[in-house]
CSV table of N, CA and C in Angstrom, one decimal:
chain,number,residue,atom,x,y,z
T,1,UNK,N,4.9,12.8,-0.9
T,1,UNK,CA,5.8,12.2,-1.9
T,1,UNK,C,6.6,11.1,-1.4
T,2,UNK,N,7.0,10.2,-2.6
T,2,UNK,CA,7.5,9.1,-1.7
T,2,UNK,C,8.8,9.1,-1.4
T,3,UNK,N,9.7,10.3,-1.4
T,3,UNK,CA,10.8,10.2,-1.2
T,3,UNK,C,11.0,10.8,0.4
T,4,UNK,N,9.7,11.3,0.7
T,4,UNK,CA,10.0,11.4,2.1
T,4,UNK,C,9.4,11.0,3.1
T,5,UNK,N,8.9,9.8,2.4
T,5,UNK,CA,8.4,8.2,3.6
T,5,UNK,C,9.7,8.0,4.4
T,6,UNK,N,10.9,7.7,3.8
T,6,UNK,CA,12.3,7.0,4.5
T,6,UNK,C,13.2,7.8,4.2
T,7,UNK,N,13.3,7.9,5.1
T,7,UNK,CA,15.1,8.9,5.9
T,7,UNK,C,16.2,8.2,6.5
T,8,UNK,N,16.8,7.9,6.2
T,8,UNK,CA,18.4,6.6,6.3
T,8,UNK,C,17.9,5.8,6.8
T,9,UNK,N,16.7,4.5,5.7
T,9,UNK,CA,16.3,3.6,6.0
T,9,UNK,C,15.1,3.4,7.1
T,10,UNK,N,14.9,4.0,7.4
T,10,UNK,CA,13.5,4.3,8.5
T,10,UNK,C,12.4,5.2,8.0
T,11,UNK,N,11.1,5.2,8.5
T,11,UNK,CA,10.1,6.1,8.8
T,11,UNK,C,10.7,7.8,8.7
T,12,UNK,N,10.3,8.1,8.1
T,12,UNK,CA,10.1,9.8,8.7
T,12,UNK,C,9.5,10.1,9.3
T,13,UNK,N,10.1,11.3,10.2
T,13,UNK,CA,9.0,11.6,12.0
T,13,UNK,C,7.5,12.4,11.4
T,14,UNK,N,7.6,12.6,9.6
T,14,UNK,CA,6.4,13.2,9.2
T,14,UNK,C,5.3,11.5,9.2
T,15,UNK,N,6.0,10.6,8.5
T,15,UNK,CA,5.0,9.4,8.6
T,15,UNK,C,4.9,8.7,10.2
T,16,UNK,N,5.7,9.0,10.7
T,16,UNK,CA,6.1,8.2,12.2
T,16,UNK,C,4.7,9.0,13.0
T,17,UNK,N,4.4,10.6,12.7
T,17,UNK,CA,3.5,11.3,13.0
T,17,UNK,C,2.3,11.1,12.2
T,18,UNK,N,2.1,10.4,11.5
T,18,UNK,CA,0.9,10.1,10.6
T,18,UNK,C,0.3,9.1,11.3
T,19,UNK,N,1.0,8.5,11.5
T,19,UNK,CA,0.6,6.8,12.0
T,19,UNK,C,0.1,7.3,13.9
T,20,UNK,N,1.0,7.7,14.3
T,20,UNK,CA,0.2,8.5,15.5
T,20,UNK,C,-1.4,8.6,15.7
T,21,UNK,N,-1.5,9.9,14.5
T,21,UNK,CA,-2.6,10.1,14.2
T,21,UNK,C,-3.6,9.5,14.2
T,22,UNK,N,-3.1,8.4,12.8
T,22,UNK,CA,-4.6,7.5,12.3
T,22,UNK,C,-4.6,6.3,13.8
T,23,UNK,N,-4.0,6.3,14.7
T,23,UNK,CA,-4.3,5.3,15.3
T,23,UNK,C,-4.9,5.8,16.5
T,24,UNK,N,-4.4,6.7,17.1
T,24,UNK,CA,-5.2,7.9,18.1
T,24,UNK,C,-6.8,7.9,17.7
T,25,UNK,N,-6.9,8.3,16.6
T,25,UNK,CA,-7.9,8.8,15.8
T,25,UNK,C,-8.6,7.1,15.0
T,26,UNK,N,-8.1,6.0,15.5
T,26,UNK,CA,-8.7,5.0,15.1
T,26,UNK,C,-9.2,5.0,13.5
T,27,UNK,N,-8.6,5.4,12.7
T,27,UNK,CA,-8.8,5.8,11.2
T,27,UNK,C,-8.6,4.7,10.8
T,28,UNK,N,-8.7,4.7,9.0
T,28,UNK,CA,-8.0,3.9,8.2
T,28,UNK,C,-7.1,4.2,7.0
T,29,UNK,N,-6.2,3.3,7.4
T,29,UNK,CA,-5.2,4.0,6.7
T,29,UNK,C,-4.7,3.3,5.0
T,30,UNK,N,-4.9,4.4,4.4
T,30,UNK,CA,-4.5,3.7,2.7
T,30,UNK,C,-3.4,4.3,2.3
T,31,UNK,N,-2.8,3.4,1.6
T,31,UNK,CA,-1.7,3.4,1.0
T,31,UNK,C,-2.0,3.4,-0.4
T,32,UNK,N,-1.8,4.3,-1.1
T,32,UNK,CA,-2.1,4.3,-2.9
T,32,UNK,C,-1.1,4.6,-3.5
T,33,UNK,N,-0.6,4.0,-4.4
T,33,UNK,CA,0.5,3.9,-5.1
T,33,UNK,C,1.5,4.1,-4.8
T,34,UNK,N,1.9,3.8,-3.7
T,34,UNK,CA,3.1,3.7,-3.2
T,34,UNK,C,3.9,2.0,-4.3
T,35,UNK,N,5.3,2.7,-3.6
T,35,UNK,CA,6.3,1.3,-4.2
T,35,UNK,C,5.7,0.4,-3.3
T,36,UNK,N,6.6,-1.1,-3.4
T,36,UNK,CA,6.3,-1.8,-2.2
T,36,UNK,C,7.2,-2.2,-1.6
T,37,UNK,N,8.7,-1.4,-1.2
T,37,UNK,CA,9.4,-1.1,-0.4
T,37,UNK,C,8.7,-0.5,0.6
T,38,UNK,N,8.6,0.8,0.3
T,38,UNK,CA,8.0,1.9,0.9
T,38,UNK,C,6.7,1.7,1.5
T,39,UNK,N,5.7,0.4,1.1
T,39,UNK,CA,4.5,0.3,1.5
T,39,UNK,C,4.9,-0.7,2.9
T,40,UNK,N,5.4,-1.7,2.5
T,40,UNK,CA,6.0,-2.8,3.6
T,40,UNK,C,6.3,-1.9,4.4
T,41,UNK,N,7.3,-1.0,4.6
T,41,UNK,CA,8.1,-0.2,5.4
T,41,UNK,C,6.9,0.8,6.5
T,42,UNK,N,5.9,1.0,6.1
T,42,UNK,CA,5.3,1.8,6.8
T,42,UNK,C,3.9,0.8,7.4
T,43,UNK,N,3.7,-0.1,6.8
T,43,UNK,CA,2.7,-1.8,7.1
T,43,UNK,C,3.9,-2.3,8.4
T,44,UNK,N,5.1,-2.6,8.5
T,44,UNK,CA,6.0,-3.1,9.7
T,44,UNK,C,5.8,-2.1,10.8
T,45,UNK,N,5.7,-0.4,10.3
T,45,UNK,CA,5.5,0.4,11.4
T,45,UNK,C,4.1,0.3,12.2
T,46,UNK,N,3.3,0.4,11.0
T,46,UNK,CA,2.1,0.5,11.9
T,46,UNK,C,1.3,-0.1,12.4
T,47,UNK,N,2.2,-1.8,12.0
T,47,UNK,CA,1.5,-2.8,13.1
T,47,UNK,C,2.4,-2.8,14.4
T,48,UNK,N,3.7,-2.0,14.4
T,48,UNK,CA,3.8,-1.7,16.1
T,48,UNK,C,3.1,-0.8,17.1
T,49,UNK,N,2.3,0.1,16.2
T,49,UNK,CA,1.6,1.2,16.6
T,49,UNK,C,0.3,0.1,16.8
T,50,UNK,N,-0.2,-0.6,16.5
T,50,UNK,CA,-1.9,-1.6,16.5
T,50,UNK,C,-2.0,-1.3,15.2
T,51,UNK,N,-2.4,-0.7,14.3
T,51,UNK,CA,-3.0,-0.1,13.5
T,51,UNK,C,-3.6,-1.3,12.6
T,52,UNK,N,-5.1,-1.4,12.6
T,52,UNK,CA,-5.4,-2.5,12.0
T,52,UNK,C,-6.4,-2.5,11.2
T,53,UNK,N,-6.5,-1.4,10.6
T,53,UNK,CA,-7.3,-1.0,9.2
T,53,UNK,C,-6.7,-0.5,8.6
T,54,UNK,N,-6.2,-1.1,7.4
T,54,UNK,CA,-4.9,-0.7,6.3
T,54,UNK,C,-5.7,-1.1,5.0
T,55,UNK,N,-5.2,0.2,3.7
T,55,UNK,CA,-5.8,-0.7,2.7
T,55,UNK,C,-4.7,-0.3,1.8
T,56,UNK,N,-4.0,-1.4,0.8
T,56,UNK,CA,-2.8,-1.1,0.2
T,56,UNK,C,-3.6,-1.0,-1.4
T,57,UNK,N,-3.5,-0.1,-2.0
T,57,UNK,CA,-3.8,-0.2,-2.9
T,57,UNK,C,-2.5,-0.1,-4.7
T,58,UNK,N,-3.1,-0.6,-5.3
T,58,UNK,CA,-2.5,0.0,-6.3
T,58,UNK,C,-2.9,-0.2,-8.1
T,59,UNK,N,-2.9,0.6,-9.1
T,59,UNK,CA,-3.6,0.6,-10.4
T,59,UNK,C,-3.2,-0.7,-11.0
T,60,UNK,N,-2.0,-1.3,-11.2
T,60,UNK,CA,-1.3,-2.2,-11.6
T,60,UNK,C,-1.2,-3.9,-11.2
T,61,UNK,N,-0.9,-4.9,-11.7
T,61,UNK,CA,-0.7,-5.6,-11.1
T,61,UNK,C,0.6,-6.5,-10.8
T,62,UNK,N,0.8,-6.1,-9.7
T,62,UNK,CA,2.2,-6.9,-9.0
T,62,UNK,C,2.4,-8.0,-9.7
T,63,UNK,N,3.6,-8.2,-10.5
T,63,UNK,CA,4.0,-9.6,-10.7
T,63,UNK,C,5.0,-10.4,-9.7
T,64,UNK,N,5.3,-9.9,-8.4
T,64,UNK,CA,5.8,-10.8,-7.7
T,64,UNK,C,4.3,-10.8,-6.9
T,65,UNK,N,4.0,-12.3,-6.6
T,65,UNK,CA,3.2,-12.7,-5.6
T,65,UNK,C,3.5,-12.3,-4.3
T,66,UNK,N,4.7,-12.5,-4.2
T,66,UNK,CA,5.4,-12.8,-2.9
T,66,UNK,C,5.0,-10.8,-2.0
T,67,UNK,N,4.8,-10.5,-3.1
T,67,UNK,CA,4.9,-9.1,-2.4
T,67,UNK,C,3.2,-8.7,-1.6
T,68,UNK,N,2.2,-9.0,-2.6
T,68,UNK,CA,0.9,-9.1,-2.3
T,68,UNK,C,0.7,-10.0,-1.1
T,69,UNK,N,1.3,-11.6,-0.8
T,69,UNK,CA,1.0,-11.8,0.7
T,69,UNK,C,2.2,-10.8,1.7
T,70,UNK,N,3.0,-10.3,1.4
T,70,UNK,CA,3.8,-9.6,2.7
T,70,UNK,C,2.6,-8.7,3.1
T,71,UNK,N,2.1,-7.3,2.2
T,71,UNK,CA,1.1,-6.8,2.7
T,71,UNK,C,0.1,-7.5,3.1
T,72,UNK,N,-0.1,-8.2,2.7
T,72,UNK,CA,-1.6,-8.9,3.5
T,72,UNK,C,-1.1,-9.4,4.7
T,73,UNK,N,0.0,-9.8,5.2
T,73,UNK,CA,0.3,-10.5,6.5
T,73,UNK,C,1.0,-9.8,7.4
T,74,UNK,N,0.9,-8.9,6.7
T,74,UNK,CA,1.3,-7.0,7.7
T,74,UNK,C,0.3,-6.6,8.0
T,75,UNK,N,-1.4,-7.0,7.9
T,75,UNK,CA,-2.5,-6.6,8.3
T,75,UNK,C,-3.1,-5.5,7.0
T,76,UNK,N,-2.4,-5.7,5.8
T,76,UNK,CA,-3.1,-4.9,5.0
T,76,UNK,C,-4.5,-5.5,4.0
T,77,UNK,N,-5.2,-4.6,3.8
T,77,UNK,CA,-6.4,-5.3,3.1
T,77,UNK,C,-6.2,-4.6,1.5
T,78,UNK,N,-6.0,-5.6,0.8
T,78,UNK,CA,-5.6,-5.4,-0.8
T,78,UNK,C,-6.9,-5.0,-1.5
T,79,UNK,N,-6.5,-3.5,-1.9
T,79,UNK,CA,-7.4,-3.1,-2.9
T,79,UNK,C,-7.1,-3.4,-4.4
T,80,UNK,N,-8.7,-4.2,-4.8
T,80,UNK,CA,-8.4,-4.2,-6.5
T,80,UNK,C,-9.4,-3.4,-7.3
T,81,UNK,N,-9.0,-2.6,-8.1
T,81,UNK,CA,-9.7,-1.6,-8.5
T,81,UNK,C,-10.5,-2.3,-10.1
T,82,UNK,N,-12.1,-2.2,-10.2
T,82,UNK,CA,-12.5,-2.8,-11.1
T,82,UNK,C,-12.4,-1.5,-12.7
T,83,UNK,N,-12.0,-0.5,-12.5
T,83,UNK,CA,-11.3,0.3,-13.1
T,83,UNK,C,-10.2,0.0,-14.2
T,84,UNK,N,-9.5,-0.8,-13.5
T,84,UNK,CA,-8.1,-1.6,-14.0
T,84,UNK,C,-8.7,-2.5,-15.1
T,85,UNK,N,-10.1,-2.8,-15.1
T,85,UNK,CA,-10.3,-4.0,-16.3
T,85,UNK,C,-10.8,-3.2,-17.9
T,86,UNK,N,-10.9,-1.4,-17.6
T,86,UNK,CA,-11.7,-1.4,-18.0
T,86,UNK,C,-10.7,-1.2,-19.3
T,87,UNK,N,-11.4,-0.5,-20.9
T,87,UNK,CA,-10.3,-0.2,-21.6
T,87,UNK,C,-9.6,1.2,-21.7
T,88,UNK,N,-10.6,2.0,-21.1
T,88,UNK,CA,-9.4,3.4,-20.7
T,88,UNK,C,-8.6,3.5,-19.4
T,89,UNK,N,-8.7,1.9,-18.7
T,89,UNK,CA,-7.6,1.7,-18.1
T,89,UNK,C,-6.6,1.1,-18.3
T,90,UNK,N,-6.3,0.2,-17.5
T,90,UNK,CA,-5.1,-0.6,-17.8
T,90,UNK,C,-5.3,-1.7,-18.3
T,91,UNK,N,-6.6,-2.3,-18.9
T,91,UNK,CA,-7.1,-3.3,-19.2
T,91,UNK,C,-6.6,-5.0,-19.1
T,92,UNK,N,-6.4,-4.7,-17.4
T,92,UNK,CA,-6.3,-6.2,-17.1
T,92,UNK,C,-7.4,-6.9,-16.8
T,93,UNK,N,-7.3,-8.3,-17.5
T,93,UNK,CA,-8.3,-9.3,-17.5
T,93,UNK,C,-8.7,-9.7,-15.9
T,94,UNK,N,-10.1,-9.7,-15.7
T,94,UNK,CA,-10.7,-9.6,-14.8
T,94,UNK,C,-10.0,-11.5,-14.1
T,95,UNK,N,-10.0,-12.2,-14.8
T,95,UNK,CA,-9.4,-13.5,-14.5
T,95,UNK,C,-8.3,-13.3,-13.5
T,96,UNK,N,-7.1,-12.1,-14.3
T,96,UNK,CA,-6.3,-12.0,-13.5
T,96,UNK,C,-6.3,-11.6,-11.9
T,97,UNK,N,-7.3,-10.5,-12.1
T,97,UNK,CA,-7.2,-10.1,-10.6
T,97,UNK,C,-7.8,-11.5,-9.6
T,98,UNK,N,-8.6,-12.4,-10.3
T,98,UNK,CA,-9.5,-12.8,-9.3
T,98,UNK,C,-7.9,-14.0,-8.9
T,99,UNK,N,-7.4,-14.3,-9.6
T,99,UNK,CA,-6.1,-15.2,-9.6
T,99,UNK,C,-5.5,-14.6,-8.4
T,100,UNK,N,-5.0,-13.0,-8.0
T,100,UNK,CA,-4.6,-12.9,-7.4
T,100,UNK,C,-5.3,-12.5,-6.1
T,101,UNK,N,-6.9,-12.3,-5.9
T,101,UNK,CA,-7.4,-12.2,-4.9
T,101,UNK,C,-7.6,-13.7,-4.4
T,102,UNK,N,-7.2,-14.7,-4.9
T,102,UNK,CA,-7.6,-16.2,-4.3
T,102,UNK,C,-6.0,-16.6,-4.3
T,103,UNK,N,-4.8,-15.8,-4.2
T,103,UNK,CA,-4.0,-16.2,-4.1
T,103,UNK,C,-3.4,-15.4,-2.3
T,104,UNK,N,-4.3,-14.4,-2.5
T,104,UNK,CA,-4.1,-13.5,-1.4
T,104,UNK,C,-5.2,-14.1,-0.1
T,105,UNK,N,-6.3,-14.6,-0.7
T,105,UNK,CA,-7.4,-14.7,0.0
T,105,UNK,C,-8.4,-14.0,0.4
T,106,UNK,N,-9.8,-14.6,0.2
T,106,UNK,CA,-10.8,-12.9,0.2
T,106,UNK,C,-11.0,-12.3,0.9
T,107,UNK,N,-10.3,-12.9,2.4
T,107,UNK,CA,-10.4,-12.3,3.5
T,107,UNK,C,-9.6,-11.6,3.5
T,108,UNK,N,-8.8,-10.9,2.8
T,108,UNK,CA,-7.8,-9.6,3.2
T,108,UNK,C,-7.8,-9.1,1.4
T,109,UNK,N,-9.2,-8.9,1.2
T,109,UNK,CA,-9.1,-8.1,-0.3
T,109,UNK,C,-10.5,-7.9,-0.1
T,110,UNK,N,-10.1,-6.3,-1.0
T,110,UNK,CA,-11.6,-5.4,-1.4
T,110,UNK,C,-11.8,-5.7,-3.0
T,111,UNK,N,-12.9,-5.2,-3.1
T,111,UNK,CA,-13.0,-4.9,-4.6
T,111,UNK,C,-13.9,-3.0,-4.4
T,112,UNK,N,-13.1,-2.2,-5.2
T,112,UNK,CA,-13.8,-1.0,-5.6
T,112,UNK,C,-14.1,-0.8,-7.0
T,113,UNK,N,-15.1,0.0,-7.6
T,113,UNK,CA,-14.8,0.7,-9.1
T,113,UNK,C,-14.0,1.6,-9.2
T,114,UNK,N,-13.8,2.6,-8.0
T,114,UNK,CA,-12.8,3.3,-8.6
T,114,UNK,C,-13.3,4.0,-10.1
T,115,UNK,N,-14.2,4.3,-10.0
T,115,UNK,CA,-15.2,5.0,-11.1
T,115,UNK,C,-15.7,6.0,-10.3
T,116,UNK,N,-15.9,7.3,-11.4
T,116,UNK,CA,-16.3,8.5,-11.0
T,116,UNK,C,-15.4,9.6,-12.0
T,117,UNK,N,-14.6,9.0,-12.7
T,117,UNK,CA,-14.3,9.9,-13.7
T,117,UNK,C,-15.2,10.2,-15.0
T,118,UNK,N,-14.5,11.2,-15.5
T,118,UNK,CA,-16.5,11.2,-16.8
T,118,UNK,C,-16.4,10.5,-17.7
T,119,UNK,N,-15.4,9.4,-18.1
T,119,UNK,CA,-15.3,8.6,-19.3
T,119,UNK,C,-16.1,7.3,-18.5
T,120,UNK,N,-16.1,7.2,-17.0
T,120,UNK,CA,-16.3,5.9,-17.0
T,120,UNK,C,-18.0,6.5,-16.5
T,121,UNK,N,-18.5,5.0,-16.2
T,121,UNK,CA,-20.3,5.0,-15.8
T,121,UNK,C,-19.9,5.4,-14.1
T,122,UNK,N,-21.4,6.1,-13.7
T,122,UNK,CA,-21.0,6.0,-12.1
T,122,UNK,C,-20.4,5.2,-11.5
T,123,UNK,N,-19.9,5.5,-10.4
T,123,UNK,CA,-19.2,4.7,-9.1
T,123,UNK,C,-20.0,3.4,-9.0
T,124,UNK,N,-21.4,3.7,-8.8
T,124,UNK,CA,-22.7,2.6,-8.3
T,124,UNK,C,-22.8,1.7,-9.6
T,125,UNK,N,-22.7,2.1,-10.9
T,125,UNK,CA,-22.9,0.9,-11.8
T,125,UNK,C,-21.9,0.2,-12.1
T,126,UNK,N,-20.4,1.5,-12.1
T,126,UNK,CA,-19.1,0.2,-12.1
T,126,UNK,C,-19.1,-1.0,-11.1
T,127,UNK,N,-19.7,-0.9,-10.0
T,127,UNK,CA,-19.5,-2.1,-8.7
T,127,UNK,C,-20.8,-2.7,-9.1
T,128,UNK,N,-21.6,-2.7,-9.7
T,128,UNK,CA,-22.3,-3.3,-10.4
T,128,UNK,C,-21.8,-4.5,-11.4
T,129,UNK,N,-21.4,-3.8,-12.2
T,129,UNK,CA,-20.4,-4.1,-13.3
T,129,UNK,C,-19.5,-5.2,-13.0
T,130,UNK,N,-18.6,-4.4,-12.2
T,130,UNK,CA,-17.5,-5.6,-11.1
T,130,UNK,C,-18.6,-7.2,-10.3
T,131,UNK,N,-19.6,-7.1,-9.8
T,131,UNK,CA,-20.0,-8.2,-9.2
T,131,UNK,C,-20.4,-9.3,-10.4
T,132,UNK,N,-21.3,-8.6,-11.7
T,132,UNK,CA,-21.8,-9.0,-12.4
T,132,UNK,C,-20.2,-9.7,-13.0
T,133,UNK,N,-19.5,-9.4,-13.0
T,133,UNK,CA,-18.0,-10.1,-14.1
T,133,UNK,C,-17.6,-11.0,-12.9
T,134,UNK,N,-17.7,-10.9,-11.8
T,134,UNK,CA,-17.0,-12.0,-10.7
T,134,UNK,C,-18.2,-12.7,-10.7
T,135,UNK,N,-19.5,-12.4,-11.3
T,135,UNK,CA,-20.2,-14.4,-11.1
T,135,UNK,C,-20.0,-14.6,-12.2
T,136,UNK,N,-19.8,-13.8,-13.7
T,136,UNK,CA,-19.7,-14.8,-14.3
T,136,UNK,C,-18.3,-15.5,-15.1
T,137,UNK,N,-17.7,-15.0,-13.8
T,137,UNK,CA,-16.2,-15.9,-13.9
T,137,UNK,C,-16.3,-17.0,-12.4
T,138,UNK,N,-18.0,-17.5,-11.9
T,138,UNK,CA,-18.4,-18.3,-11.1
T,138,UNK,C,-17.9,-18.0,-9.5
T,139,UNK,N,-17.4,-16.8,-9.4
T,139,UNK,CA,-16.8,-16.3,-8.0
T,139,UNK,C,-18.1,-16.4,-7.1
T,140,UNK,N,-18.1,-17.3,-6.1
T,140,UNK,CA,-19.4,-17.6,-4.6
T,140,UNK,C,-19.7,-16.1,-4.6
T,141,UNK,N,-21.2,-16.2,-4.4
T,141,UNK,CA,-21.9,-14.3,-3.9
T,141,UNK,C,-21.2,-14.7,-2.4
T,142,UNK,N,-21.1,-15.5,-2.2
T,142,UNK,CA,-20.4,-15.4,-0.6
T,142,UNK,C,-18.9,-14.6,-0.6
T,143,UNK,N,-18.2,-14.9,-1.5
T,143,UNK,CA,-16.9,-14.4,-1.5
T,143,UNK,C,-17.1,-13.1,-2.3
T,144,UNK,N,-18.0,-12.3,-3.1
T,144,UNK,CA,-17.9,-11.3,-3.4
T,144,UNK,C,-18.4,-10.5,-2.5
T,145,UNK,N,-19.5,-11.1,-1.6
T,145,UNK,CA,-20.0,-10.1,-0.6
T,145,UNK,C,-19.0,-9.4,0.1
T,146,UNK,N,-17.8,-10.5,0.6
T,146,UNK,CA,-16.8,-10.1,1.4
T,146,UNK,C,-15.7,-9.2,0.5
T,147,UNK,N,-15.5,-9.0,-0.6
T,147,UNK,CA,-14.9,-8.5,-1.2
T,147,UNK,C,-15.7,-6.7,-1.4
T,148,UNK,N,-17.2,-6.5,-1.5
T,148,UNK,CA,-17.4,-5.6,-1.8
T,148,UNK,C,-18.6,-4.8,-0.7
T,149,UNK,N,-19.0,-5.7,0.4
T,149,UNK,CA,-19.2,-5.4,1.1
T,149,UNK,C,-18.9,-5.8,2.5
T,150,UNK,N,-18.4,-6.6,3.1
T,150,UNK,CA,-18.0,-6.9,3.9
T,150,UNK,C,-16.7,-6.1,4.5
T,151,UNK,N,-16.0,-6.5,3.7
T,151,UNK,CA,-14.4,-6.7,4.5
T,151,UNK,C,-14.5,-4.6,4.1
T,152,UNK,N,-14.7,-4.1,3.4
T,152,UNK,CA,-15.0,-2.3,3.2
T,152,UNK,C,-15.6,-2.1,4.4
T,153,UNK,N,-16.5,-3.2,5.0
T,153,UNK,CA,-17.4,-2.4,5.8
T,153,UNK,C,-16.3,-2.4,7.2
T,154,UNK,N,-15.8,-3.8,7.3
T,154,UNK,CA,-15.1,-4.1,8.5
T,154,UNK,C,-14.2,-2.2,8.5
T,155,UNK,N,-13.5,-2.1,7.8
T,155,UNK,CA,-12.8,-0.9,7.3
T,155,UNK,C,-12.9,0.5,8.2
T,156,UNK,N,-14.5,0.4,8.0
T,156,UNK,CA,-15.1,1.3,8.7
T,156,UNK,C,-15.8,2.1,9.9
T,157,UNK,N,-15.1,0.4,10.5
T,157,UNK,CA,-15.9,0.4,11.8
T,157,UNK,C,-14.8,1.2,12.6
């Protein structure tokens, strides 16, 4: 829960021991729906730790910019969920996200479906779905590769 990320302004020795972990353990570490106090706050920790597979995610779209590059220059790789375009989600316009994945740069952003619930089509056809709407909003297959396979794969090494 997020109220027990920070304890008088700092880490909790439960997250302070998380980050241990994933970095011992060379994991990767995601952040999902967290605030983005709370997200920054644990992105400042665990680049003192190395930690250099981060992925910040969230359903919504940040209207401060400024917040989407702090995580990304804290080493986080910004998840956008092609979910978010659909209309039993939050139906933001696919324009939008790509606005803010070229504002962030595609080198520190993913793209998932985030499909697998029973309203939507499999996982495999929504990223289908997703590549087919970023060409024909003229997004380079070079820059979606990196968005849907690449920079996921970097993730997993």
């Amino acid at each position: 829960e997020e109220h027990e990320i920070l304890e008088k302004g700092s880490l909790s020795s439960q997250m302070q021991e998380i980050l241990k972990i994933v970095y011992g353990k060379n994991l990767t570490l995601a952040l999902d729906q967290l605030s983005p106090p709370n997200s920054i706050a644990i992105l400042e920790e665990a680049k003192k730790y190395g930690i250099l597979k981060i992925i910040s995610a969230f359903d919504h779209m940040i209207s401060d910019d400024n917040i989407y590059k702090t995580l990304s220059d804290l080493g986080a790789f910004i998840e956008f969920r092609f979910s978010s375009c659909m209309p039993s989600g939050h139906s933001i316009p696919i324009e939008t996200m790509i606005e803010k994945i070229k504002l962030i740069g595609y080198e520190r952003c993913i793209m998932t479906s985030n499909f697998g619930q029973w309203f939507n089509p499999s996982p495999a056809e929504g990223i289908r779905m997703a590549i087919s709407a970023l060409l024909e909003e003229e997004v380079p297959a070079a820059q979606i590769a990196k968005l849907v396979k690449l920079n996921p794969s970097d993730l997993l090494k």
